[in-house]
XYZ file of C-alpha atoms in Angstrom:
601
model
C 1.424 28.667 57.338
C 5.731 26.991 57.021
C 6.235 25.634 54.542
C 9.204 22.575 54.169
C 9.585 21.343 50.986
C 12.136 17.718 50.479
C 13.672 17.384 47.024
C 16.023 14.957 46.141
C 19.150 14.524 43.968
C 21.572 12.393 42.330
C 19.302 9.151 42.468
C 15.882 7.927 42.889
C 15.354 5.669 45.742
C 17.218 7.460 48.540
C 14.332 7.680 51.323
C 12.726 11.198 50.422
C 9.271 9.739 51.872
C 10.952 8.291 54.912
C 13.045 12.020 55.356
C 9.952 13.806 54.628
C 7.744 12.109 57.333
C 10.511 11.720 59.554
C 10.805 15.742 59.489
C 6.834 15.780 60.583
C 7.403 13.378 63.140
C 9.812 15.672 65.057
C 8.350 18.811 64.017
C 5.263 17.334 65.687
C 7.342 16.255 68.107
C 8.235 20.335 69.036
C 4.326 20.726 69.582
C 3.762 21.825 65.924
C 0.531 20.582 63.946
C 1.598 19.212 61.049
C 0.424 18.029 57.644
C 1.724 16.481 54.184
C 1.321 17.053 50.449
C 3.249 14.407 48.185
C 3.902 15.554 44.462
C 4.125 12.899 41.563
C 5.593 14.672 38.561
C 4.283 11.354 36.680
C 0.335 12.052 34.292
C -1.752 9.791 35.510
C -4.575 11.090 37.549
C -3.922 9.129 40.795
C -2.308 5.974 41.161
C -4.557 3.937 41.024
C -4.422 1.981 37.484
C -0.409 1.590 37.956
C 0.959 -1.723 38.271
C 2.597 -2.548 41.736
C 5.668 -3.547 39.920
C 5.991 0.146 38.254
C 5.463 2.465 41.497
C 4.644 0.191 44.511
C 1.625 0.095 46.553
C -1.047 2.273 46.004
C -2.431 3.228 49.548
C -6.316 4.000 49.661
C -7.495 7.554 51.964
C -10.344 7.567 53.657
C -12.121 9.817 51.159
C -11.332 6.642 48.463
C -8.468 9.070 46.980
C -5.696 5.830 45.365
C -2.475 7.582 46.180
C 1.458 6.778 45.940
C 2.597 5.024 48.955
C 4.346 7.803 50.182
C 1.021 9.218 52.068
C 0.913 6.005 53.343
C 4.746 6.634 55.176
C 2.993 10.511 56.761
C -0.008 8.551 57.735
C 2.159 6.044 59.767
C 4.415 8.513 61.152
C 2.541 11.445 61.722
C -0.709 9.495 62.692
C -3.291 11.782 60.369
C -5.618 11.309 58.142
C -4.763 12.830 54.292
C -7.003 13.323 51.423
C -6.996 12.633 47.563
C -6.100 16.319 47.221
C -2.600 15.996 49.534
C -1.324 13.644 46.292
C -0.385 15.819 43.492
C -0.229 14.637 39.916
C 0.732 16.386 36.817
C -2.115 14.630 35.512
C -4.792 16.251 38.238
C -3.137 19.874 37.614
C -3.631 19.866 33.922
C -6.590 18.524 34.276
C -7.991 20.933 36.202
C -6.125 23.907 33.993
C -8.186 22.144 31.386
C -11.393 22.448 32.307
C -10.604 26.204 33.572
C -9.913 26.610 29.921
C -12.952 24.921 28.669
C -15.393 27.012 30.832
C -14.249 30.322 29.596
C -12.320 31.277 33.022
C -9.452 32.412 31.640
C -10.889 35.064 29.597
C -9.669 34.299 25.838
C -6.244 34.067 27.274
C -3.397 32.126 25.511
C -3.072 28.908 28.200
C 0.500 28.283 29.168
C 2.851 26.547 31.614
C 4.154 29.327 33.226
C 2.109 31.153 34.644
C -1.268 29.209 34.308
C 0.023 26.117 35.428
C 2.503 26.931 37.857
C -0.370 29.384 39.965
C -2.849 26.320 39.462
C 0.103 24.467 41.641
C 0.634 26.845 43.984
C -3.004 27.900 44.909
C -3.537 24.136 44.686
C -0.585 23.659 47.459
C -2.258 26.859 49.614
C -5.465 25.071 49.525
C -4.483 21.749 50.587
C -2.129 23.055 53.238
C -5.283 24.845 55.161
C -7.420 21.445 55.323
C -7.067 19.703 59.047
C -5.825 16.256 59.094
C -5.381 15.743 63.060
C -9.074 15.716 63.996
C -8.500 18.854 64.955
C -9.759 22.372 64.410
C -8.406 24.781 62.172
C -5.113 24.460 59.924
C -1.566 23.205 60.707
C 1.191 25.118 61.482
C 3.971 23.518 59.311
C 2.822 21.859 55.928
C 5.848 19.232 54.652
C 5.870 18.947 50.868
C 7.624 15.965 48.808
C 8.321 16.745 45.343
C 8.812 12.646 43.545
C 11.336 12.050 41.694
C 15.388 13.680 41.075
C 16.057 16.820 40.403
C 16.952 17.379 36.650
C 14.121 15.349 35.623
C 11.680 16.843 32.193
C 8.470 16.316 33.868
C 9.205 17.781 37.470
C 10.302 21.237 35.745
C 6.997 22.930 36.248
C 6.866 21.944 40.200
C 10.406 23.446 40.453
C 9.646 26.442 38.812
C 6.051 26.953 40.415
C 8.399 26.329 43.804
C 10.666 28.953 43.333
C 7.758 31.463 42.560
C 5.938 30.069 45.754
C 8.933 30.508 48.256
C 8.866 34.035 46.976
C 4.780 34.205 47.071
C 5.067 33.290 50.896
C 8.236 35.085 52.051
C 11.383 35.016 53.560
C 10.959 33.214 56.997
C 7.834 30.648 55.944
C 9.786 28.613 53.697
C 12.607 25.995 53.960
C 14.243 23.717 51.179
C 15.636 20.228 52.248
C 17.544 18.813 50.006
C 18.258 15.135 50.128
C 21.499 13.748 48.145
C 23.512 10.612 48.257
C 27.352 10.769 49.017
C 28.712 7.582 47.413
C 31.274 5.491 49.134
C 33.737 3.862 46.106
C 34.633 0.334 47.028
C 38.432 0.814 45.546
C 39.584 4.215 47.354
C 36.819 3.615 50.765
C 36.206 7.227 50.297
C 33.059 9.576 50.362
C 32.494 11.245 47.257
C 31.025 14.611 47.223
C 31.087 15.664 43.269
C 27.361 14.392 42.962
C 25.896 16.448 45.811
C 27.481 19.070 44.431
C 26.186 18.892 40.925
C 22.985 18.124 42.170
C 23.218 21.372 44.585
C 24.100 22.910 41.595
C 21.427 21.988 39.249
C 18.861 23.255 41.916
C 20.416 26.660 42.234
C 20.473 26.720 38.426
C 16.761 26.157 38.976
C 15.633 28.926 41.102
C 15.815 27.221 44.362
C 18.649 27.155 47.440
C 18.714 24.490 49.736
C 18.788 25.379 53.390
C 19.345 21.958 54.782
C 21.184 19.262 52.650
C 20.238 15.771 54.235
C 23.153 13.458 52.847
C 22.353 9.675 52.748
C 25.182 7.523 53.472
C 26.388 3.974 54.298
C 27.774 5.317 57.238
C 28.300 8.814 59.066
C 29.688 11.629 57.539
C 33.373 12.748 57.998
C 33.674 15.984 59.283
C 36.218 16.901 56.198
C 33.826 15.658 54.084
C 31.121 17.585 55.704
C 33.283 20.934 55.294
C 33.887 20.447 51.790
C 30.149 19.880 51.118
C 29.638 23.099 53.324
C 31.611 25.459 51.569
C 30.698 23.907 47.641
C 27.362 24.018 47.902
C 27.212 27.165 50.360
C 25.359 25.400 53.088
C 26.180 26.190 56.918
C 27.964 23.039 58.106
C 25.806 22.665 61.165
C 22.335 22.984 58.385
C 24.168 19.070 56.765
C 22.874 16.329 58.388
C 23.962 12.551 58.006
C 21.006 10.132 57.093
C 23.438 6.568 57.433
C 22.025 3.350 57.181
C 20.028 2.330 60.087
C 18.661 -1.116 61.051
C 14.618 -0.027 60.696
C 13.470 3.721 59.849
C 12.196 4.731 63.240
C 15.772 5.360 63.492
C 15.374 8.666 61.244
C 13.565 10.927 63.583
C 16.201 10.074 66.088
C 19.124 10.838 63.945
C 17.518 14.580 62.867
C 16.756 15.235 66.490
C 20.411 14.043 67.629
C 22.232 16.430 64.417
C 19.549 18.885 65.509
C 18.284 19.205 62.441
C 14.724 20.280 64.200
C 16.960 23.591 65.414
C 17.725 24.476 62.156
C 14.543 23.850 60.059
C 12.416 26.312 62.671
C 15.373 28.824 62.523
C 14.574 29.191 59.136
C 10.492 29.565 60.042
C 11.148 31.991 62.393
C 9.586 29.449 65.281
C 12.615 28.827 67.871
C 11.026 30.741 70.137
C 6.994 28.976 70.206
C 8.222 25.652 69.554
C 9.157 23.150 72.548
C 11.981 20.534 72.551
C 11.189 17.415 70.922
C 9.430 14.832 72.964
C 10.178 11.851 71.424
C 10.384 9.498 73.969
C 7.423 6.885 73.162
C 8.812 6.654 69.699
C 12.612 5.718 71.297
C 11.089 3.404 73.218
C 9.562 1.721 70.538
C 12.577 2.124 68.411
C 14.816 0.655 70.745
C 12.404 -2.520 71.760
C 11.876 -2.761 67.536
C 15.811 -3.655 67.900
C 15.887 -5.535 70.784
C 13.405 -8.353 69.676
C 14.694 -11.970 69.072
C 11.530 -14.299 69.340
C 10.677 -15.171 65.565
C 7.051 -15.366 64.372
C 7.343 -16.486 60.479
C 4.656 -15.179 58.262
C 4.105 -16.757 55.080
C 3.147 -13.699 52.696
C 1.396 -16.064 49.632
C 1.418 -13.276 46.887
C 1.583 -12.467 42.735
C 4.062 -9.087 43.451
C 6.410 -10.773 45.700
C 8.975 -9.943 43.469
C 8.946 -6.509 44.317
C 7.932 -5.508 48.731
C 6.332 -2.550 48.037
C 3.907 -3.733 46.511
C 2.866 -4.863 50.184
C 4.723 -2.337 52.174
C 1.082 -1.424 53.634
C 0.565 -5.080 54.565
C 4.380 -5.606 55.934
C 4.211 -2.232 58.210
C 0.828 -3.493 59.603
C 2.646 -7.355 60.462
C 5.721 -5.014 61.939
C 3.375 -3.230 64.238
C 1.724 -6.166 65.376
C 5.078 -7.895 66.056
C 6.659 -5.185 68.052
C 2.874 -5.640 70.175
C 3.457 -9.069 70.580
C 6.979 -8.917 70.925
C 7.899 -10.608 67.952
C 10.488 -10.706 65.351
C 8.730 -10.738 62.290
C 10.384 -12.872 59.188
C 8.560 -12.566 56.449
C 8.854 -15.764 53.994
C 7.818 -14.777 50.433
C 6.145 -17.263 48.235
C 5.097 -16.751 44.640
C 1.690 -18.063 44.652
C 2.317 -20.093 41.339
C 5.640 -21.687 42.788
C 2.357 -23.665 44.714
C 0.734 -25.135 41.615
C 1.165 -28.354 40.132
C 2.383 -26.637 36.612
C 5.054 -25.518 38.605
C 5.874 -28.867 40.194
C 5.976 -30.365 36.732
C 8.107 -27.437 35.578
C 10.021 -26.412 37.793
C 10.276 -28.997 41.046
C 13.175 -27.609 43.069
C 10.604 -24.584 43.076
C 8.041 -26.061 43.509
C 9.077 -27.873 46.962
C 11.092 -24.633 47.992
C 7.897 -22.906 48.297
C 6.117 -25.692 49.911
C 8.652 -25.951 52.314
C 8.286 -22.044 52.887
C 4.587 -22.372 53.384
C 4.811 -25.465 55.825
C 7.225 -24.113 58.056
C 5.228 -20.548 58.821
C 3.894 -19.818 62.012
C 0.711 -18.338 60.027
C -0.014 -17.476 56.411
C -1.388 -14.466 55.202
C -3.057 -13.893 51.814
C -2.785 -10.327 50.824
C -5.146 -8.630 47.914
C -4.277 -8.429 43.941
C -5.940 -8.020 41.040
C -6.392 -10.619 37.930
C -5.799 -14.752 37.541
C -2.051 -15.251 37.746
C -1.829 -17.155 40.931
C -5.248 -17.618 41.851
C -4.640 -21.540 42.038
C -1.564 -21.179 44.476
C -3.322 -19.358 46.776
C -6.564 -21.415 47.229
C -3.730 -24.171 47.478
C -2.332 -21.922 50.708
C -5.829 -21.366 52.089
C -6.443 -25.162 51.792
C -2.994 -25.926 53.661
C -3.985 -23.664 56.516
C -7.512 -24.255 56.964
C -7.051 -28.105 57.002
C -3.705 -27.975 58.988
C -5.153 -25.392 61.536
C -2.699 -22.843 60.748
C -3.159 -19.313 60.942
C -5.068 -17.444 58.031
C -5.801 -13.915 57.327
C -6.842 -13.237 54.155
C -7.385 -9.406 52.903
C -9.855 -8.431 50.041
C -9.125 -10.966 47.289
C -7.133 -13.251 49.820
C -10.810 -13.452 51.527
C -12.496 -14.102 48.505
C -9.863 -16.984 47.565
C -11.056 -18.314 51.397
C -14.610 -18.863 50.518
C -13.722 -20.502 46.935
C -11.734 -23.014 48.371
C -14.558 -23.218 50.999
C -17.339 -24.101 48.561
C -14.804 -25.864 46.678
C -13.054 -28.662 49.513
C -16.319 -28.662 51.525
C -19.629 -28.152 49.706
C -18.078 -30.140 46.550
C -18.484 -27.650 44.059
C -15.528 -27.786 42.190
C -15.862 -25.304 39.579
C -16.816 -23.044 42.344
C -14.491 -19.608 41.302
C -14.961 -15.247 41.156
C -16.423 -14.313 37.920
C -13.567 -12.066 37.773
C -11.541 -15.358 36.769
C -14.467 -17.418 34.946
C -17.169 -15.786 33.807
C -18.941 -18.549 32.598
C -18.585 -20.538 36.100
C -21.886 -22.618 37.572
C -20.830 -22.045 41.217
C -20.185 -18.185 41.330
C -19.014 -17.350 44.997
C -17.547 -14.433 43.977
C -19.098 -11.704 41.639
C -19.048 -7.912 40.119
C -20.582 -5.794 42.056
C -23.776 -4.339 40.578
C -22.528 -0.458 40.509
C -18.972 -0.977 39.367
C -17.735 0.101 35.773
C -17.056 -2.644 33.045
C -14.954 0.185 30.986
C -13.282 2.367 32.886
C -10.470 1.350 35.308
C -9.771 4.439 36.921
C -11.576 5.164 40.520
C -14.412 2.914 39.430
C -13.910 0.478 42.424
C -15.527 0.527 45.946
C -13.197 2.553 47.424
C -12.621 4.558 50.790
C -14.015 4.208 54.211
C -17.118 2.334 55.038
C -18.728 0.719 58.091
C -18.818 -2.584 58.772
C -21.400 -3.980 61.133
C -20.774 -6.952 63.621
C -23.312 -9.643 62.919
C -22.002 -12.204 65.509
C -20.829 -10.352 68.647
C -18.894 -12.443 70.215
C -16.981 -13.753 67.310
C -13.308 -13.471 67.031
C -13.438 -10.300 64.892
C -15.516 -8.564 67.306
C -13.052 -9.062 70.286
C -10.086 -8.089 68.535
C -12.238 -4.718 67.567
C -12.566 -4.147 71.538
C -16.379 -5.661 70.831
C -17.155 -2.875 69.047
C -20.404 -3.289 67.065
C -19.366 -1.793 63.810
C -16.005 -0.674 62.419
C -14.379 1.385 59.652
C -11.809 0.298 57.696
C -10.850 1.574 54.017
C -11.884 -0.673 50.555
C -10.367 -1.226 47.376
C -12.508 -3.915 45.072
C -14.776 -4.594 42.283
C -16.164 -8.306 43.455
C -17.699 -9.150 46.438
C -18.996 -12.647 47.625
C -22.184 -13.539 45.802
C -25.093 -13.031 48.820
C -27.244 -15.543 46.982
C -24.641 -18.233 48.392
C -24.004 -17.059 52.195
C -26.858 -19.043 53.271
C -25.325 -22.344 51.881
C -21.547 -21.538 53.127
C -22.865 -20.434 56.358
C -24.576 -23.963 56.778
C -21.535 -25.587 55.993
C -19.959 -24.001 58.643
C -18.311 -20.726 57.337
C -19.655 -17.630 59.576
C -20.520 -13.893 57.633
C -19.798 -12.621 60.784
C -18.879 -8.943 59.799
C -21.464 -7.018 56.657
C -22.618 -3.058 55.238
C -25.469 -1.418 56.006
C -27.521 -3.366 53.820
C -26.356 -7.247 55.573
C -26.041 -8.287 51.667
C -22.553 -7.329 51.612
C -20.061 -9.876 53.010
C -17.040 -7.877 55.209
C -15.707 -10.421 57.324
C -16.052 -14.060 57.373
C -14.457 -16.272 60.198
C -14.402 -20.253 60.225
C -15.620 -20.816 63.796
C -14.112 -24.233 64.093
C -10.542 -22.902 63.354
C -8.144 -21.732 66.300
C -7.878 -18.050 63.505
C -9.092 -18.087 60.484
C -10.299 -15.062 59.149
C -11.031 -13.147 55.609
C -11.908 -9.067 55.590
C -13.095 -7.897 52.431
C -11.669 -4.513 53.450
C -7.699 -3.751 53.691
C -6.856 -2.924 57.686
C -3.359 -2.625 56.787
C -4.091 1.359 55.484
C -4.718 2.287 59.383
C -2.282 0.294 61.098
C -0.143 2.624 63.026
C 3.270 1.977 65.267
C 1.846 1.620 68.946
C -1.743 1.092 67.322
C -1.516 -2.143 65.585
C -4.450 -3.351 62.975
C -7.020 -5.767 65.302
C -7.054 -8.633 62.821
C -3.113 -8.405 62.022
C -2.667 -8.266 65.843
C -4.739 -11.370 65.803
C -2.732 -13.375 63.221
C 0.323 -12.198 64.983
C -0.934 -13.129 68.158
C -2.286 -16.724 67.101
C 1.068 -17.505 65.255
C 3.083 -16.822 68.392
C 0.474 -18.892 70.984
C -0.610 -15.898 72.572
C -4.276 -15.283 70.783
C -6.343 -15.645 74.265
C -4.366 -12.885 75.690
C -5.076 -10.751 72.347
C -8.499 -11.458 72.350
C -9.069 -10.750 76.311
C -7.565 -6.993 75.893
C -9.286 -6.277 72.281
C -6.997 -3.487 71.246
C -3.695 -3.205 70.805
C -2.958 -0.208 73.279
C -4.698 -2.514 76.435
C -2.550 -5.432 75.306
C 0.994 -3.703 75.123
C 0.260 -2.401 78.528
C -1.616 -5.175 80.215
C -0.999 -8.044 78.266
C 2.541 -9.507 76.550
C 4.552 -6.704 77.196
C 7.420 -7.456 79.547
C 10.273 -4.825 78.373
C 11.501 -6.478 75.187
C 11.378 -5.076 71.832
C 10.768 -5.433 68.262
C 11.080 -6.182 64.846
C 13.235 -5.796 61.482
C 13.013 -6.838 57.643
C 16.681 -8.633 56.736
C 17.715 -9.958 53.546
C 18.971 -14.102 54.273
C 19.814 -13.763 50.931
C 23.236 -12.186 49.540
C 21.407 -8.499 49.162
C 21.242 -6.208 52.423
C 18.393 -3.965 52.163
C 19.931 0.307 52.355
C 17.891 2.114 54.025
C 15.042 -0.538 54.207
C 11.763 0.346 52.574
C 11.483 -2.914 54.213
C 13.390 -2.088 57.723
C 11.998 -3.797 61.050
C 11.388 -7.168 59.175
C 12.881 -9.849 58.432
C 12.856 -11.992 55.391
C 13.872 -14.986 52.823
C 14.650 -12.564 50.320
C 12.888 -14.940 47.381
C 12.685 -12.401 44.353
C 12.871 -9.474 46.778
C 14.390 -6.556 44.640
C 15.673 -3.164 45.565
């Protein structure tokens, strides 16, 4: 087993997931099997009881593991399938140091840092590394590991110190250090600065750990003085420093490493120049260059509590990107705050108020997204009332579907206290309730969570036919409420359709409103295995019905058919712009574009 370990310096922020899977994409792209380990210096367990707002997204594995969003990035990218255990937390390695202690294993020892919990992360990383995520038999060749946050930070010392004991443990020729730093360009002189690469080279070495490759993030391309001067301060080869500039979406990144051959110099140092191929990257400069190339808008209004920060949909945004590019769509994204849609807000705050209206009105198709707790319930049952009245439309994902059948019972069966006992417990029209084995008292991987089958009910619904009439699917969960099965019967009769259920046919999946051109709520989240070339079925749906072109979606099912039989005519893709006065860097948010309402970076 390689090893190729990505630290980064300076700053937070600077694209170490992006580098990281980028570096699998064209190590995959030399015929190398590759897999991903992402380490989060940070205590909790998993992510999965973090805000949005404080780290993002938290992207849901197959096996239910709640990891940082980063997997989420070598998922898309590498097209593999990680588990809980390729997300390392401080949290899970004390943890299990703990219980070693508590059972006796380490033999009356006195328990310490170094060495009991830097082995516990290297035989942790060993492990991991040898489990197949390609559908494929047998381990990976190259294993890419992200260590979160910048170097120099108190928490991350015992990953940097168990790393410099495991590039020793596995030997000269199996390991490789990437270092990713930011060279500053100062407004008043227009110059790049190298001091903080070098300090930040620096700081490493003072570590225990040389860099073999420095990846150097930039507003634009290095100068070649500048590049010498990094080369002979931090004692790097000048052709082993590699530019990452600012690039209009980050399919761009692969390209850049393979055109700096950075691919040449990563397997000189694993001794695999002479089994690896060159990089065939071909399909994925295709799709980069028709990403660029597309013009067409398709406006997507993204009704949402965490619009203030993208990433805490960068799942949901990547899947609309994918379907786009399909479709041949630009995607602009048009954020609105699902309170800026209640009345409070139209007695407080009017100019807000309308802004967001106006936002919502003028979208091709809206899509409700998931969330947790009662802060902008109201505004988005508002949304789902706009679209399913106007005929605009809808996709709404876990909570967003649950918000469909409330207004439902609400606007057509009359019940107007109708609500999710997750927002009144005390409500006489439940629609939406806790499900029987969830945990009242613990937060922490207590939800339904992972992947589980969905069974068509109604075969030649919508749903179905975007599936490639498929008669079940599998597609990831994250909730605690479902929609009450004692009520189906009486939505169902009032023209809602249940058309997608478990196992069991008590547990609602997908519900579709038959007399509405798209309007359709998945209790699951699709946007975890949406892939570039492979968009999510029901995203490619909304997509498709926002831009006219559903019939044609529907009548090649999957994605793949449609982008070689259906809309494709040569054009490309999408981006994520700012209208605003911020321009995203590197883009967390690249391919798409949008209003820019309370969009931070």
């Amino acid at each position: 087993m390689k090893y190729v370990l990505v630290t980064g310096g300076v700053v937070s922020g600077l694209g170490k997931g992006v580098t990281a899977s980028s570096i699998g994409v064209i190590l995959k792209a030399c015929g190398l099997r590759v897999t991903s380990i992402k380490i989060d210096p940070y205590l909790n367990t998993d992510a999965g009881t973090m805000s949005p707002f404080e780290h993002g997204e938290v992207f849901v594995l197959d096996d239910g593991g709640e990891v940082d969003l980063d997997l989420g990035n070598y998922e898309r990218f590498l097209d593999i399938k990680l588990t809980r255990d390729n997300n390392i937390t401080t949290g899970k390695i004390y943890q299990s140091v703990i219980d070693k202690e508590r059972r006796g294993d380490y033999l009356g020892k006195t328990v310490q840092v170094v060495p009991h919990i830097t082995d516990a992360i290297q035989d942790w990383i060993e492990r991991v590394a040898m489990i197949p995520v390609d559908g494929k038999e047998g381990p990976a060749d190259v294993c890419v590991i992200e260590l979160g946050g910048t170097i120099g930070d108190i928490e991350s010392m015992p990953f940097i110190e168990a790393l410099g004991q495991f590039s020793y443990r596995v030997g000269p020729g199996n390991f490789c250090l990437i270092h990713v730093s930011l060279v500053p360009v100062l407004n008043v002189v227009g110059e790049q600065k190298t001091k903080p690469t070098q300090h930040s080279v620096r700081g490493l070495r003072g570590l225990g750990l040389t860099p073999n490759i420095l990846a150097c993030r930039s507003t634009k391309v290095l100068e070649e003085n500048v590049k010498a001067k990094l080369a002979q301060f931090c004692h790097i080869p000048a052709e082993n420093i590699v530019t990452l500039h600012d690039v209009p979406n980050i399919w761009h990144i692969p390209l850049l490493l393979r055109d700096q051959k950075a691919h040449e110099a990563i397997l000189k140092e694993l001794n695999l120049l002479g089994v690896a191929r060159k990089p065939a990257l071909e399909e994925w400069t295709a799709r980069t260059k028709v990403c660029d190339m597309l013009h067409d808008p398709v406006r997507i209004a993204m009704v949402g509590k965490y619009t203030g920060l993208s990433d805490s949909y960068l799942s949901v945004l990547k899947a609309l990107l994918h379907a786009s590019v399909a479709c041949h769509r630009k995607l602009i994204v048009e954020w609105v705050a699902a309170g800026d849609l209640e009345d409070a807000t139209a007695i407080e705050a009017p100019d807000v108020y309308k802004a967001a209206w106006d936002l919502l009105k003028g979208a091709d198709g809206v899509l409700v997204p998931g969330g947790f707790g009662d802060r902008g319930v109201q505004g988005k049952i508002l949304a789902a009332k706009y679209a399913r009245e106007n005929k605009v439309p809808f996709l709404g994902i876990c909570l967003g579907m649950q918000i469909a059948v409330i207004e439902f019972a609400r606007s057509v069966l009359g019940m107007c206290d109708a609500n999710s006992t997750e927002f009144d417990p005390e409500t006489s029209h439940p629609c939406v309730v806790f499900m029987p084995e969830g945990s009242k008292t613990h937060m922490g991987a207590t939800m339904r969570l992972g992947s589980r089958r969905t069974y068509f009910k109604v075969p030649d619904c919508k749903s179905a036919k975007l599936y490639g009439n498929a008669s079940f699917v599998d597609e990831r969960h994250r909730h605690r409420y479902e929609v009450n099965p004692d009520m189906v019967s009486q939505l169902e009769n009032a023209g809602l359709s249940f058309v997608g259920r478990d196992e069991t046919g008590r547990r609602m999946e997908i519900v579709e409103l038959p007399s509405h051109p798209y309007f359709i709520g998945v209790q699951f989240h699709p946007e975890f295995k949406s892939r570039p070339g492979k968009p999510s079925a029901v995203f490619l749906g909304l997509i498709g019905a926002a831009c006219g072109h559903l019939e044609a979606v529907l009548k090649y099912g999957h994605a793949s058919k449609l982008l070689t039989n259906g809309l494709s005519n040569g054009k490309p893709m999408v981006k994520i712009h700012q209208n605003g006065n911020v321009k995203p860097s590197n883009g967390s948010l690249n391919g798409v574009y949008s209003n820019g309402n309370g969009v931070h970076y």
